């Protein structure tokens, strides 16, 4: 029978409740008062029995442990209780008291290799490479914009000329049409004057006369062109002569 | 006079009536409706469901269904500006006004650097990493009354917000966290209780790299010298005097930044936090150290 000596310890809640309800301050407890605590096997067994009887929660052992902040089972009850994940969780939740070796918390060599492999696939580029690629992409986009702007500016510079050309072309077309119309009208008028009375333009005689007139006109035009050509030739010849004579004078 | 007689008579009647009490009060007629369904010959005819069709059969059609017509919501077949919207990163907003509220109510400690973890812990901001939420977008609502001097780290901020914080002598950083890191930041306790070592933060994806390396956005991957240059530039642009934080008594706090691989302030990747016994386990194995420092 082994007896041990302990200083008497009061439960703090009890003291608190005494303080709360007492009208006078409770008698100060004598410090270092020595009491005898029996911790023989018999006594311990009796205490355990009493504790067991006090537990009227009707909770299962696992749940009872859990709500008292202990790991629910000491022995694995299920296949899942053998996994690393479960043991890590036990360590995380119940700390060192869980009895789990904390070295489980870190990944194994194989897991590290797998993670590194995953990362090499998921993040193939370094930050520097990605920055360069982004800068390159931006530069290319900017280049496309600049090229387009340049192109537009060059085209815009020519717009005035192109506008003028187009307008000239259109005006020329209109003028030509006008001239042809006037020419035709003149011919018709001449024919009409020839006959001395208004003749239906669909008349055969009228048509005949018109054709004849046209022919004459064409001939005249041809002659005029020929004369103009000759005149030009003459002018050219004269110029040449003058040049030759000047050259002779100089020499 | 007839009317006087009537008045007298009714008054005498009233006098003879008993006082109003609970025993002679009752509800207005029709104010109470029984929840029961009539079942007699005519009471049990249609029960309000109408005659024929979906009304009677109570087969409620799906929303937007137009009984065979081309539904309105499908008439415009495609909207290209939504292409890939389900893959885009989202940043749920937190306004400067809300931030000011949090600070005024002392729900966050401004003597320490503020990050998404401390803002989530205030209970005024929530986000869901599984719904493509990538953290806080600090918005400019309440910009004119924002007066706090803080060192804050958010995930997205506009130019005027950066100006508002720096004008008060504060510091702002925009930092990217991968979704897994965000789960950790959202609920650190849950992670620590899972008994795992703190992982490394992953690098941003290629389409986000430009934002987070840009000193104009105060990106966490930007060159610090360029950032201070940009601080000065922004002060000139918005026309305020940039407070000198070097002479601030809390200069060391304002200089605190996370490492690009770090998730929690004060905790390095590879550490295990034991909440129950209140201590930290650090790895010593060479391979682990190399892995966590890479």
Short mmCIF file of C-alpha atoms in Angstrom, two decimals, chain A residues 68-70 85 88-97 102-109 111-113 115-116 118-119 123 125-128 130-131 134-135 138, chain B residues 178 192-197 199-200 202-207 209-210 213 221 260-261 270-277 279 281-283 285 287-288 291-292 294:
data_model
loop_
_atom_site.label_atom_id
_atom_site.label_comp_id
_atom_site.label_asym_id
_atom_site.label_seq_id
_atom_site.Cartn_x
_atom_site.Cartn_y
_atom_site.Cartn_z
CA UNK A 68 -13.67 15.35 -24.39
CA UNK A 69 -10.96 16.40 -26.82
CA UNK A 70 -9.30 12.99 -27.21
CA UNK A 85 -4.64 11.46 -44.42
CA UNK A 88 -2.45 13.65 -40.32
CA UNK A 89 -5.92 14.85 -39.36
CA UNK A 90 -5.57 13.22 -35.96
CA UNK A 91 -2.28 15.04 -35.44
CA UNK A 92 -3.76 18.32 -36.64
CA UNK A 93 -6.76 18.05 -34.36
CA UNK A 94 -5.41 16.41 -31.17
CA UNK A 95 -1.77 17.50 -31.36
CA UNK A 96 1.00 15.49 -29.80
CA UNK A 97 -1.50 13.73 -27.51
CA UNK A 102 4.45 14.27 -36.95
CA UNK A 103 6.84 13.31 -39.75
CA UNK A 104 3.70 12.02 -41.50
CA UNK A 105 2.65 15.64 -42.04
CA UNK A 106 5.19 16.17 -44.80
CA UNK A 107 4.94 14.59 -48.22
CA UNK A 108 6.98 11.49 -48.92
CA UNK A 109 9.76 11.42 -51.51
CA UNK A 111 4.80 12.47 -53.42
CA UNK A 112 7.37 15.23 -53.84
CA UNK A 113 8.44 13.73 -57.15
CA UNK A 115 4.18 17.12 -57.23
CA UNK A 116 7.25 18.35 -59.05
CA UNK A 118 2.71 17.96 -61.92
CA UNK A 119 4.13 21.43 -61.54
CA UNK A 123 3.50 25.59 -65.05
CA UNK A 125 7.14 28.52 -68.16
CA UNK A 126 9.07 30.54 -65.64
CA UNK A 127 7.91 34.03 -64.69
CA UNK A 128 10.66 35.57 -66.78
CA UNK A 130 6.02 34.50 -69.40
CA UNK A 131 6.92 38.17 -69.00
CA UNK A 134 3.63 38.88 -72.84
CA UNK A 135 5.91 41.75 -73.86
CA UNK A 138 2.09 43.27 -76.85
CA UNK B 178 -3.86 30.15 -56.85
CA UNK B 192 -4.01 23.60 -39.91
CA UNK B 193 -6.31 21.00 -38.38
CA UNK B 194 -5.79 18.80 -41.41
CA UNK B 195 -2.19 18.34 -40.25
CA UNK B 196 -0.48 19.13 -43.53
CA UNK B 197 2.59 21.19 -44.20
CA UNK B 199 2.30 24.43 -49.42
CA UNK B 200 3.98 26.92 -51.70
CA UNK B 202 1.87 28.88 -57.27
CA UNK B 203 2.93 31.36 -59.92
CA UNK B 204 0.26 33.29 -61.84
CA UNK B 205 -1.01 32.00 -65.21
CA UNK B 206 0.38 33.57 -68.40
CA UNK B 207 -2.61 35.84 -68.94
CA UNK B 209 1.49 37.81 -65.49
CA UNK B 210 1.32 41.21 -67.13
CA UNK B 213 4.50 42.31 -62.89
CA UNK B 221 6.33 40.62 -58.93
CA UNK B 260 5.92 35.29 -53.89
CA UNK B 261 5.86 31.68 -52.65
CA UNK B 270 6.87 23.66 -45.40
CA UNK B 271 5.94 24.51 -41.83
CA UNK B 272 3.36 22.51 -39.88
CA UNK B 273 1.22 24.42 -37.41
CA UNK B 274 0.12 22.48 -34.35
CA UNK B 275 -2.85 24.47 -33.05
CA UNK B 276 -3.56 22.16 -30.15
CA UNK B 277 -0.13 22.38 -28.53
CA UNK B 279 3.87 25.23 -31.70
CA UNK B 281 7.21 22.21 -36.73
CA UNK B 282 9.83 23.09 -39.33
CA UNK B 283 11.31 20.55 -41.71
CA UNK B 285 15.29 17.19 -44.32
CA UNK B 287 15.10 17.36 -49.85
CA UNK B 288 12.06 18.91 -48.19
CA UNK B 291 11.39 21.43 -52.44
CA UNK B 292 9.81 24.15 -50.31
CA UNK B 294 12.19 26.14 -54.96
#
